Each structure stands twice: as structure tokens, then as C-alpha cells.
PDB file of C-alpha atoms in Angstrom:
ATOM      1  CA  UNK A   1       0.000   0.000   0.000  1.00 54.00           C
ATOM      2  CA  UNK A   2       1.326   3.453  -0.903  1.00 72.00           C
ATOM      3  CA  UNK A   3       1.518   6.180   1.736  1.00 83.00           C
ATOM      4  CA  UNK A   4      -1.434   8.617   1.497  1.00 93.00           C
ATOM      5  CA  UNK A   5      -0.499  12.052   0.198  1.00 96.00           C
ATOM      6  CA  UNK A   6      -2.697  13.683   2.894  1.00 96.00           C
ATOM      7  CA  UNK A   7      -3.145  12.215   6.377  1.00 97.00           C
ATOM      8  CA  UNK A   8      -5.260  13.642   9.177  1.00 96.00           C
ATOM      9  CA  UNK A   9      -5.129  11.888  12.535  1.00 96.00           C
ATOM     10  CA  UNK A  10      -7.452  12.814  15.406  1.00 94.00           C
ATOM     11  CA  UNK A  11      -7.852  16.425  14.239  1.00 95.00           C
ATOM     12  CA  UNK A  12      -9.933  18.548  16.606  1.00 92.00           C
ATOM     13  CA  UNK A  13     -10.510  22.261  16.076  1.00 90.00           C
ATOM     14  CA  UNK A  14     -12.657  24.669  18.045  1.00 85.00           C
ATOM     15  CA  UNK A  15     -13.308  28.383  18.299  1.00 79.00           C
ATOM     16  CA  UNK A  16     -13.622  29.295  21.952  1.00 73.00           C
ATOM     17  CA  UNK A  17     -15.947  26.717  23.500  1.00 71.00           C
ATOM     18  CA  UNK A  18     -17.668  25.527  20.306  1.00 76.00           C
ATOM     19  CA  UNK A  19     -16.094  22.476  18.641  1.00 79.00           C
ATOM     20  CA  UNK A  20     -15.974  22.755  14.856  1.00 88.00           C
ATOM     21  CA  UNK A  21     -14.033  19.592  13.996  1.00 92.00           C
ATOM     22  CA  UNK A  22     -14.184  16.500  16.194  1.00 91.00           C
ATOM     23  CA  UNK A  23     -11.523  13.782  15.998  1.00 92.00           C
ATOM     24  CA  UNK A  24     -11.211  13.791  12.216  1.00 94.00           C
ATOM     25  CA  UNK A  25      -9.291  10.894  10.648  1.00 95.00           C
ATOM     26  CA  UNK A  26      -8.801  11.060   6.872  1.00 96.00           C
ATOM     27  CA  UNK A  27      -6.392   9.421   4.446  1.00 96.00           C
ATOM     28  CA  UNK A  28      -6.407  10.838   0.911  1.00 97.00           C
ATOM     29  CA  UNK A  29      -4.480   8.992  -1.768  1.00 95.00           C
ATOM     30  CA  UNK A  30      -2.204  10.431  -4.419  1.00 95.00           C
ATOM     31  CA  UNK A  31      -4.090  11.062  -7.659  1.00 95.00           C
ATOM     32  CA  UNK A  32      -7.541  11.436  -6.069  1.00 96.00           C
ATOM     33  CA  UNK A  33     -10.137  14.156  -6.438  1.00 97.00           C
ATOM     34  CA  UNK A  34     -11.928  14.362  -3.093  1.00 97.00           C
ATOM     35  CA  UNK A  35     -14.947  16.588  -2.471  1.00 96.00           C
ATOM     36  CA  UNK A  36     -16.008  17.707   1.018  1.00 95.00           C
ATOM     37  CA  UNK A  37     -19.753  18.349   1.206  1.00 93.00           C
ATOM     38  CA  UNK A  38     -22.293  19.232   3.844  1.00 85.00           C
ATOM     39  CA  UNK A  39     -24.571  22.144   4.769  1.00 78.00           C
ATOM     40  CA  UNK A  40     -23.110  25.510   5.691  1.00 79.00           C
ATOM     41  CA  UNK A  41     -21.665  25.672   9.191  1.00 75.00           C
ATOM     42  CA  UNK A  42     -20.679  21.987   9.323  1.00 75.00           C
ATOM     43  CA  UNK A  43     -16.904  22.574   9.217  1.00 86.00           C
ATOM     44  CA  UNK A  44     -15.998  22.251   5.526  1.00 91.00           C
ATOM     45  CA  UNK A  45     -13.890  25.421   5.306  1.00 92.00           C
ATOM     46  CA  UNK A  46     -12.308  24.795   8.703  1.00 93.00           C
ATOM     47  CA  UNK A  47     -11.298  21.285   7.654  1.00 94.00           C
ATOM     48  CA  UNK A  48      -9.711  22.523   4.435  1.00 95.00           C
ATOM     49  CA  UNK A  49      -7.990  25.381   6.298  1.00 94.00           C
ATOM     50  CA  UNK A  50      -6.431  22.861   8.675  1.00 94.00           C
ATOM     51  CA  UNK A  51      -5.196  20.836   5.693  1.00 95.00           C
ATOM     52  CA  UNK A  52      -3.873  24.037   4.150  1.00 95.00           C
ATOM     53  CA  UNK A  53      -1.947  25.050   7.259  1.00 93.00           C
ATOM     54  CA  UNK A  54      -3.898  28.260   7.834  1.00 92.00           C
ATOM     55  CA  UNK A  55      -5.266  26.849  11.092  1.00 90.00           C
ATOM     56  CA  UNK A  56      -3.366  24.677  13.522  1.00 89.00           C
ATOM     57  CA  UNK A  57      -5.596  22.066  15.161  1.00 89.00           C
ATOM     58  CA  UNK A  58      -5.836  22.034  18.929  1.00 89.00           C
ATOM     59  CA  UNK A  59      -5.375  18.265  18.818  1.00 91.00           C
ATOM     60  CA  UNK A  60      -4.180  15.818  16.200  1.00 93.00           C
ATOM     61  CA  UNK A  61      -1.883  16.147  13.216  1.00 94.00           C
ATOM     62  CA  UNK A  62      -1.865  16.823   9.485  1.00 96.00           C
ATOM     63  CA  UNK A  63       0.738  15.327   7.144  1.00 96.00           C
ATOM     64  CA  UNK A  64       1.244  16.243   3.512  1.00 96.00           C
ATOM     65  CA  UNK A  65       3.438  13.879   1.499  1.00 94.00           C
ATOM     66  CA  UNK A  66       4.849  12.428   4.721  1.00 92.00           C
ATOM     67  CA  UNK A  67       5.725  15.781   6.312  1.00 94.00           C
ATOM     68  CA  UNK A  68       3.883  17.047   9.366  1.00 94.00           C
ATOM     69  CA  UNK A  69       2.431  20.532   9.110  1.00 92.00           C
ATOM     70  CA  UNK A  70       4.059  23.115  11.414  1.00 86.00           C
ATOM     71  CA  UNK A  71       6.572  20.573  12.643  1.00 87.00           C
ATOM     72  CA  UNK A  72       9.523  22.691  11.495  1.00 91.00           C
ATOM     73  CA  UNK A  73      10.240  25.607   9.190  1.00 93.00           C
ATOM     74  CA  UNK A  74      11.896  23.256   6.700  1.00 93.00           C
ATOM     75  CA  UNK A  75       8.959  20.847   6.594  1.00 93.00           C
ATOM     76  CA  UNK A  76       6.419  23.644   6.324  1.00 92.00           C
ATOM     77  CA  UNK A  77       8.274  25.313   3.453  1.00 93.00           C
ATOM     78  CA  UNK A  78       8.509  21.976   1.621  1.00 94.00           C
ATOM     79  CA  UNK A  79       4.779  21.381   2.118  1.00 94.00           C
ATOM     80  CA  UNK A  80       3.914  24.844   0.803  1.00 93.00           C
ATOM     81  CA  UNK A  81       5.730  24.096  -2.438  1.00 92.00           C
ATOM     82  CA  UNK A  82       3.815  20.827  -2.746  1.00 94.00           C
ATOM     83  CA  UNK A  83       0.327  21.884  -1.636  1.00 96.00           C
ATOM     84  CA  UNK A  84      -1.449  25.102  -2.665  1.00 97.00           C
ATOM     85  CA  UNK A  85      -4.392  26.287  -0.558  1.00 97.00           C
ATOM     86  CA  UNK A  86      -6.855  28.693  -2.206  1.00 97.00           C
ATOM     87  CA  UNK A  87      -9.444  30.192   0.179  1.00 95.00           C
ATOM     88  CA  UNK A  88     -12.893  31.162  -1.004  1.00 92.00           C
ATOM     89  CA  UNK A  89     -12.060  34.890  -0.829  1.00 91.00           C
ATOM     90  CA  UNK A  90      -8.318  35.254  -1.439  1.00 93.00           C
ATOM     91  CA  UNK A  91      -6.349  38.484  -1.501  1.00 93.00           C
ATOM     92  CA  UNK A  92      -5.730  39.805  -5.011  1.00 95.00           C
ATOM     93  CA  UNK A  93      -3.401  42.749  -5.776  1.00 95.00           C
ATOM     94  CA  UNK A  94      -5.896  45.326  -7.054  1.00 94.00           C
ATOM     95  CA  UNK A  95      -3.404  47.472  -8.974  1.00 94.00           C
ATOM     96  CA  UNK A  96      -1.675  44.652 -10.833  1.00 95.00           C
ATOM     97  CA  UNK A  97      -2.954  43.302 -14.119  1.00 96.00           C
ATOM     98  CA  UNK A  98      -4.233  39.747 -14.201  1.00 95.00           C
ATOM     99  CA  UNK A  99      -1.265  38.695 -16.328  1.00 96.00           C
ATOM    100  CA  UNK A 100       1.271  40.292 -13.961  1.00 97.00           C
ATOM    101  CA  UNK A 101      -0.328  38.557 -11.006  1.00 97.00           C
ATOM    102  CA  UNK A 102      -0.303  35.119 -12.612  1.00 97.00           C
ATOM    103  CA  UNK A 103       3.284  35.478 -13.794  1.00 97.00           C
ATOM    104  CA  UNK A 104       4.383  36.531 -10.297  1.00 97.00           C
ATOM    105  CA  UNK A 105       2.687  33.521  -8.698  1.00 97.00           C
ATOM    106  CA  UNK A 106       4.209  31.116 -11.204  1.00 97.00           C
ATOM    107  CA  UNK A 107       7.684  32.516 -10.592  1.00 97.00           C
ATOM    108  CA  UNK A 108       7.245  32.022  -6.849  1.00 95.00           C
ATOM    109  CA  UNK A 109       6.898  28.320  -7.657  1.00 95.00           C
ATOM    110  CA  UNK A 110       9.942  28.329  -9.988  1.00 95.00           C
ATOM    111  CA  UNK A 111       7.954  27.499 -13.094  1.00 96.00           C
ATOM    112  CA  UNK A 112      10.300  28.085 -16.060  1.00 97.00           C
ATOM    113  CA  UNK A 113       9.447  31.349 -17.833  1.00 96.00           C
ATOM    114  CA  UNK A 114       8.806  29.886 -21.276  1.00 96.00           C
ATOM    115  CA  UNK A 115       6.328  27.345 -19.927  1.00 96.00           C
ATOM    116  CA  UNK A 116       4.846  29.876 -17.508  1.00 97.00           C
ATOM    117  CA  UNK A 117       4.156  32.547 -20.140  1.00 97.00           C
ATOM    118  CA  UNK A 118       2.471  29.977 -22.364  1.00 97.00           C
ATOM    119  CA  UNK A 119       0.396  28.583 -19.471  1.00 97.00           C
ATOM    120  CA  UNK A 120      -0.771  32.059 -18.426  1.00 97.00           C
ATOM    121  CA  UNK A 121      -1.907  32.777 -21.999  1.00 97.00           C
ATOM    122  CA  UNK A 122      -3.805  29.491 -22.136  1.00 97.00           C
ATOM    123  CA  UNK A 123      -5.483  30.112 -18.761  1.00 97.00           C
ATOM    124  CA  UNK A 124      -6.603  33.597 -19.773  1.00 97.00           C
ATOM    125  CA  UNK A 125      -8.098  32.195 -22.973  1.00 97.00           C
ATOM    126  CA  UNK A 126      -9.680  29.243 -21.193  1.00 97.00           C
ATOM    127  CA  UNK A 127     -11.525  31.434 -18.687  1.00 96.00           C
ATOM    128  CA  UNK A 128     -12.378  34.238 -21.175  1.00 96.00           C
ATOM    129  CA  UNK A 129     -10.057  36.687 -19.407  1.00 96.00           C
ATOM    130  CA  UNK A 130      -7.952  38.027 -22.292  1.00 94.00           C
ATOM    131  CA  UNK A 131      -9.106  41.677 -21.882  1.00 90.00           C
ATOM    132  CA  UNK A 132      -8.860  41.450 -18.074  1.00 88.00           C
ATOM    133  CA  UNK A 133      -5.382  39.983 -18.322  1.00 92.00           C
ATOM    134  CA  UNK A 134      -3.950  43.339 -19.335  1.00 93.00           C
ATOM    135  CA  UNK A 135      -6.026  45.587 -17.096  1.00 94.00           C
ATOM    136  CA  UNK A 136      -5.948  46.167 -13.325  1.00 95.00           C
ATOM    137  CA  UNK A 137      -7.617  43.453 -11.280  1.00 96.00           C
ATOM    138  CA  UNK A 138      -9.694  46.077  -9.454  1.00 95.00           C
ATOM    139  CA  UNK A 139     -11.721  46.580 -12.654  1.00 94.00           C
ATOM    140  CA  UNK A 140     -12.705  42.913 -12.876  1.00 94.00           C
ATOM    141  CA  UNK A 141     -16.119  41.667 -11.792  1.00 94.00           C
ATOM    142  CA  UNK A 142     -16.360  39.300  -8.830  1.00 94.00           C
ATOM    143  CA  UNK A 143     -16.695  36.322 -11.174  1.00 95.00           C
ATOM    144  CA  UNK A 144     -13.651  37.404 -13.180  1.00 95.00           C
ATOM    145  CA  UNK A 145     -11.632  37.860  -9.992  1.00 96.00           C
ATOM    146  CA  UNK A 146     -12.658  34.382  -8.896  1.00 96.00           C
ATOM    147  CA  UNK A 147     -11.413  32.930 -12.188  1.00 97.00           C
ATOM    148  CA  UNK A 148      -8.111  34.809 -11.820  1.00 97.00           C
ATOM    149  CA  UNK A 149      -7.711  33.373  -8.330  1.00 97.00           C
ATOM    150  CA  UNK A 150      -8.395  29.859  -9.615  1.00 97.00           C
ATOM    151  CA  UNK A 151      -5.893  30.431 -12.415  1.00 97.00           C
ATOM    152  CA  UNK A 152      -3.294  31.431  -9.828  1.00 97.00           C
ATOM    153  CA  UNK A 153      -3.645  28.036  -8.154  1.00 97.00           C
ATOM    154  CA  UNK A 154      -3.458  26.172 -11.453  1.00 98.00           C
ATOM    155  CA  UNK A 155      -0.428  28.085 -12.709  1.00 98.00           C
ATOM    156  CA  UNK A 156       1.727  26.890  -9.789  1.00 97.00           C
ATOM    157  CA  UNK A 157       1.679  23.319 -11.191  1.00 96.00           C
ATOM    158  CA  UNK A 158       1.650  22.127  -7.553  1.00 96.00           C
ATOM    159  CA  UNK A 159       0.808  18.415  -7.213  1.00 96.00           C
ATOM    160  CA  UNK A 160      -1.716  19.071  -4.417  1.00 97.00           C
ATOM    161  CA  UNK A 161      -4.532  21.623  -4.712  1.00 98.00           C
ATOM    162  CA  UNK A 162      -6.771  22.516  -1.750  1.00 98.00           C
ATOM    163  CA  UNK A 163      -9.642  24.631  -3.074  1.00 97.00           C
ATOM    164  CA  UNK A 164     -12.337  26.169  -0.894  1.00 96.00           C
ATOM    165  CA  UNK A 165     -15.618  26.459  -2.825  1.00 95.00           C
ATOM    166  CA  UNK A 166     -13.998  26.874  -6.258  1.00 95.00           C
ATOM    167  CA  UNK A 167     -17.339  26.615  -8.064  1.00 93.00           C
ATOM    168  CA  UNK A 168     -18.976  29.527  -6.209  1.00 89.00           C
ATOM    169  CA  UNK A 169     -18.307  33.274  -6.319  1.00 85.00           C
ATOM    170  CA  UNK A 170     -20.052  34.131  -9.569  1.00 87.00           C
ATOM    171  CA  UNK A 171     -18.177  31.785 -11.911  1.00 91.00           C
ATOM    172  CA  UNK A 172     -20.130  31.596 -15.175  1.00 93.00           C
ATOM    173  CA  UNK A 173     -21.334  28.263 -16.633  1.00 93.00           C
ATOM    174  CA  UNK A 174     -18.504  28.165 -19.188  1.00 95.00           C
ATOM    175  CA  UNK A 175     -16.001  28.739 -16.382  1.00 95.00           C
ATOM    176  CA  UNK A 176     -17.555  25.974 -14.281  1.00 94.00           C
ATOM    177  CA  UNK A 177     -17.299  23.530 -17.180  1.00 95.00           C
ATOM    178  CA  UNK A 178     -13.691  24.521 -17.881  1.00 96.00           C
ATOM    179  CA  UNK A 179     -12.660  24.174 -14.248  1.00 96.00           C
ATOM    180  CA  UNK A 180     -14.264  20.749 -13.852  1.00 95.00           C
ATOM    181  CA  UNK A 181     -12.521  19.431 -16.950  1.00 96.00           C
ATOM    182  CA  UNK A 182      -9.128  20.889 -16.007  1.00 97.00           C
ATOM    183  CA  UNK A 183      -9.223  19.466 -12.471  1.00 96.00           C
ATOM    184  CA  UNK A 184     -10.347  16.046 -13.697  1.00 95.00           C
ATOM    185  CA  UNK A 185      -7.568  15.922 -16.288  1.00 95.00           C
ATOM    186  CA  UNK A 186      -4.881  16.972 -13.805  1.00 95.00           C
ATOM    187  CA  UNK A 187      -5.921  14.098 -11.564  1.00 95.00           C
ATOM    188  CA  UNK A 188      -6.285  11.493 -14.304  1.00 93.00           C
ATOM    189  CA  UNK A 189      -3.221  12.311 -16.421  1.00 90.00           C
ATOM    190  CA  UNK A 190      -0.799  13.970 -14.009  1.00 89.00           C
ATOM    191  CA  UNK A 191      -1.726  12.117 -10.801  1.00 92.00           C
ATOM    192  CA  UNK A 192      -2.320  15.402  -9.019  1.00 95.00           C
ATOM    193  CA  UNK A 193      -4.398  15.394  -5.848  1.00 97.00           C
ATOM    194  CA  UNK A 194      -7.323  17.792  -5.496  1.00 97.00           C
ATOM    195  CA  UNK A 195      -9.398  18.355  -2.379  1.00 97.00           C
ATOM    196  CA  UNK A 196     -12.226  20.851  -2.643  1.00 97.00           C
ATOM    197  CA  UNK A 197     -15.297  21.942  -0.727  1.00 95.00           C
ATOM    198  CA  UNK A 198     -18.679  22.628  -2.238  1.00 91.00           C
ATOM    199  CA  UNK A 199     -22.183  23.413  -0.960  1.00 84.00           C
ATOM    200  CA  UNK A 200     -23.541  22.310  -4.367  1.00 84.00           C
ATOM    201  CA  UNK A 201     -23.405  18.498  -4.675  1.00 87.00           C
ATOM    202  CA  UNK A 202     -24.936  18.504  -8.139  1.00 86.00           C
ATOM    203  CA  UNK A 203     -21.920  20.416  -9.502  1.00 86.00           C
ATOM    204  CA  UNK A 204     -19.213  18.102  -8.168  1.00 89.00           C
ATOM    205  CA  UNK A 205     -20.585  14.561  -8.059  1.00 89.00           C
ATOM    206  CA  UNK A 206     -19.501  13.770 -11.630  1.00 89.00           C
ATOM    207  CA  UNK A 207     -15.808  14.548 -10.963  1.00 92.00           C
ATOM    208  CA  UNK A 208     -15.396  13.228  -7.397  1.00 95.00           C
ATOM    209  CA  UNK A 209     -13.421  10.035  -6.872  1.00 95.00           C
ATOM    210  CA  UNK A 210     -14.491   9.999  -3.222  1.00 96.00           C
ATOM    211  CA  UNK A 211     -16.748  12.208  -1.150  1.00 95.00           C
ATOM    212  CA  UNK A 212     -16.428  13.330   2.467  1.00 95.00           C
ATOM    213  CA  UNK A 213     -19.753  14.093   4.146  1.00 93.00           C
ATOM    214  CA  UNK A 214     -19.425  16.342   7.195  1.00 92.00           C
ATOM    215  CA  UNK A 215     -22.133  16.777   9.807  1.00 88.00           C
ATOM    216  CA  UNK A 216     -21.611  18.796  12.987  1.00 86.00           C
ATOM    217  CA  UNK A 217     -17.846  18.650  12.577  1.00 88.00           C
ATOM    218  CA  UNK A 218     -17.633  14.884  12.166  1.00 91.00           C
ATOM    219  CA  UNK A 219     -17.041  12.681   9.139  1.00 93.00           C
ATOM    220  CA  UNK A 220     -20.194  10.611   8.804  1.00 92.00           C
ATOM    221  CA  UNK A 221     -19.160   9.038   5.487  1.00 93.00           C
ATOM    222  CA  UNK A 222     -16.161   8.905   3.144  1.00 95.00           C
ATOM    223  CA  UNK A 223     -16.630   6.826   0.023  1.00 95.00           C
ATOM    224  CA  UNK A 224     -17.312   6.820  -3.698  1.00 94.00           C
ATOM    225  CA  UNK A 225     -20.740   7.944  -4.872  1.00 93.00           C
ATOM    226  CA  UNK A 226     -21.699   4.322  -5.518  1.00 93.00           C
ATOM    227  CA  UNK A 227     -20.466   3.334  -2.065  1.00 94.00           C
ATOM    228  CA  UNK A 228     -22.553   6.095  -0.470  1.00 92.00           C
ATOM    229  CA  UNK A 229     -25.625   4.918  -2.379  1.00 92.00           C
ATOM    230  CA  UNK A 230     -25.165   1.412  -0.977  1.00 91.00           C
ATOM    231  CA  UNK A 231     -24.465   2.652   2.546  1.00 90.00           C
ATOM    232  CA  UNK A 232     -27.550   4.854   2.771  1.00 87.00           C
ATOM    233  CA  UNK A 233     -29.896   2.865   0.543  1.00 87.00           C
ATOM    234  CA  UNK A 234     -30.376   5.683  -1.954  1.00 87.00           C
ATOM    235  CA  UNK A 235     -30.366   5.130  -5.718  1.00 87.00           C
ATOM    236  CA  UNK A 236     -30.337   8.777  -6.757  1.00 87.00           C
ATOM    237  CA  UNK A 237     -27.886  11.648  -6.804  1.00 90.00           C
ATOM    238  CA  UNK A 238     -25.483  12.930  -4.164  1.00 90.00           C
ATOM    239  CA  UNK A 239     -28.055  15.603  -3.363  1.00 87.00           C
ATOM    240  CA  UNK A 240     -30.585  12.850  -2.580  1.00 87.00           C
ATOM    241  CA  UNK A 241     -28.111  11.183  -0.224  1.00 87.00           C
ATOM    242  CA  UNK A 242     -27.501  14.478   1.599  1.00 86.00           C
ATOM    243  CA  UNK A 243     -31.241  15.103   1.880  1.00 83.00           C
ATOM    244  CA  UNK A 244     -31.727  11.678   3.461  1.00 82.00           C
ATOM    245  CA  UNK A 245     -28.793  12.155   5.811  1.00 82.00           C
ATOM    246  CA  UNK A 246     -29.132  15.807   6.798  1.00 78.00           C
ATOM    247  CA  UNK A 247     -32.885  16.421   6.604  1.00 74.00           C
ATOM    248  CA  UNK A 248     -34.679  13.128   7.307  1.00 71.00           C
ATOM    249  CA  UNK A 249     -37.677  14.865   8.923  1.00 72.00           C
ATOM    250  CA  UNK A 250     -38.234  17.093   5.893  1.00 74.00           C
ATOM    251  CA  UNK A 251     -37.918  14.123   3.548  1.00 66.00           C
ATOM    252  CA  UNK A 252     -40.578  12.248   5.519  1.00 71.00           C
ATOM    253  CA  UNK A 253     -42.862  15.302   5.624  1.00 75.00           C
ATOM    254  CA  UNK A 254     -42.578  15.653   1.842  1.00 74.00           C
ATOM    255  CA  UNK A 255     -43.450  12.001   1.385  1.00 74.00           C
ATOM    256  CA  UNK A 256     -46.486  12.388   3.655  1.00 76.00           C
ATOM    257  CA  UNK A 257     -47.546  15.526   1.790  1.00 78.00           C
ATOM    258  CA  UNK A 258     -47.404  13.969  -1.644  1.00 82.00           C
ATOM    259  CA  UNK A 259     -49.154  10.807  -0.437  1.00 79.00           C
ATOM    260  CA  UNK A 260     -51.959  13.016   0.845  1.00 75.00           C
ATOM    261  CA  UNK A 261     -52.310  14.690  -2.539  1.00 72.00           C
ATOM    262  CA  UNK A 262     -52.749  11.346  -4.300  1.00 66.00           C
ATOM    263  CA  UNK A 263     -55.340   9.991  -1.888  1.00 59.00           C
TER     264      UNK A 263
END
């Protein structure tokens, strides 16, 4: 068995007296696309932030490619070159052009200039950002800024991407399609590892290799979509599984309501 690229052991995180993550154990394999789902407030962003090193758990440990987060300066620097964390609302330099920003990020990760310049051009074309690439970021719409931020993660060529709600923030349908295909190809052809959060199961179920379901800060399931269907006795979509798991009372009330209409 190969060593997982991401390992969480007994991770507990709380803000003040309210626990947000409770004894999380997760092993994510190299070359997997893992999606973390669950209603808002269940700990998705906190879990990804712990993986990304932004938060240090009160208990437990996080390892990326065998190195423990925050164990030493050397280990942490090595991890940060391997794993890129993109928050939902990242800082963007308002005065820089989109192209300048992407080139600067790529150079931080020592991407050779010839390959970097070509990749930036392809990303700007892919996400319909050619005009915005040569204008200040402050003039971009929220959706355009989101696509620039996503491009900044992709341009690093890092083997591990940790993306908080990449499909939200006003990304247009063409951008959503492009992002899904790019992430899936990176995983399938380059054996990259992608972990992302999403409040929209219908957007991500087609690309997920495995799915983490969080409820009240605990992992209640971690499996393929087919495995989740078997576990919860649901034949439908990921959204149907979440409805059964998170809102059983509402599901039963709906069933009672519709049965009453047919009687």
C-alpha cells in the first residue's frame, strides 16, 4: 500500500468553546479528487484550512506527502511548495494586471518562464479573461476575480490543490465547465491530488473520486458515490443522499404531503 499524500489523525478544532471539527481521521491517496460536502456551518472550510496550514488544530496532526504541518520551518516550506491552498475569498493585488499577477505567482513556484508565459496565456483564454489579463484586477467583476484566483492556483503546477468552494463566487457556466474538466484531467493524467469543498453536490458529483460528508464537525461518510448509495440505501444523486442524511424529517414530511395529494 502506498503512503497517502494527505493524512489527518485525530484532528480537533474549536473556536472558543464551540467544537468545529471532532476527531477527524482522513487518508487521501495520491491522484484522487476528493470533495467535502455538507450544509453551511458543518466545518468544511475549517477542515480545508487545517489541511492548508492556515489553522493549527488544537489536537491531532496533518501530514502532507509524509511531512507534518508546522513541525519545522523546513517541513512547512517543503509542504507549501507541494500543496497550494486557495481560500474562497483570497487576496488579489488590485493594482496589478491579471497577467502580472499570474506570472508573479508562477515565478514564486519556480515554473520556467517559457512554460509559464504559455500557461498564463492558455489560462486567460480558457476562462475568457484576455481583456482582463492586461487591465488592473480592481476593474474585474467578482466572477472574473474568482477565475483569476483559480488560475493562480493552477499556474503553480503544484501536485496538491486545496480549493475552498472553487465553483462559487459568480463563476459563469462556461467557467464551471472549464474548471471541472481541467481538475479532472490533472488528476487522471498527471496524478495530481485535489481536495475541494462545495455546498452544491450537483456540480461536483460527476468529478469526485471519493466524497467526504461532514455533519456537525464529524465525518459521517467517506466513500465513492456508488459506495454512499449502498451505505444509505439511496439510488439517486449525491443531493438525494444528503437530503436523506441531513434532513430526514423534511424528507418524511414531503413524502407524507405527496401521499396526501394522491389519496
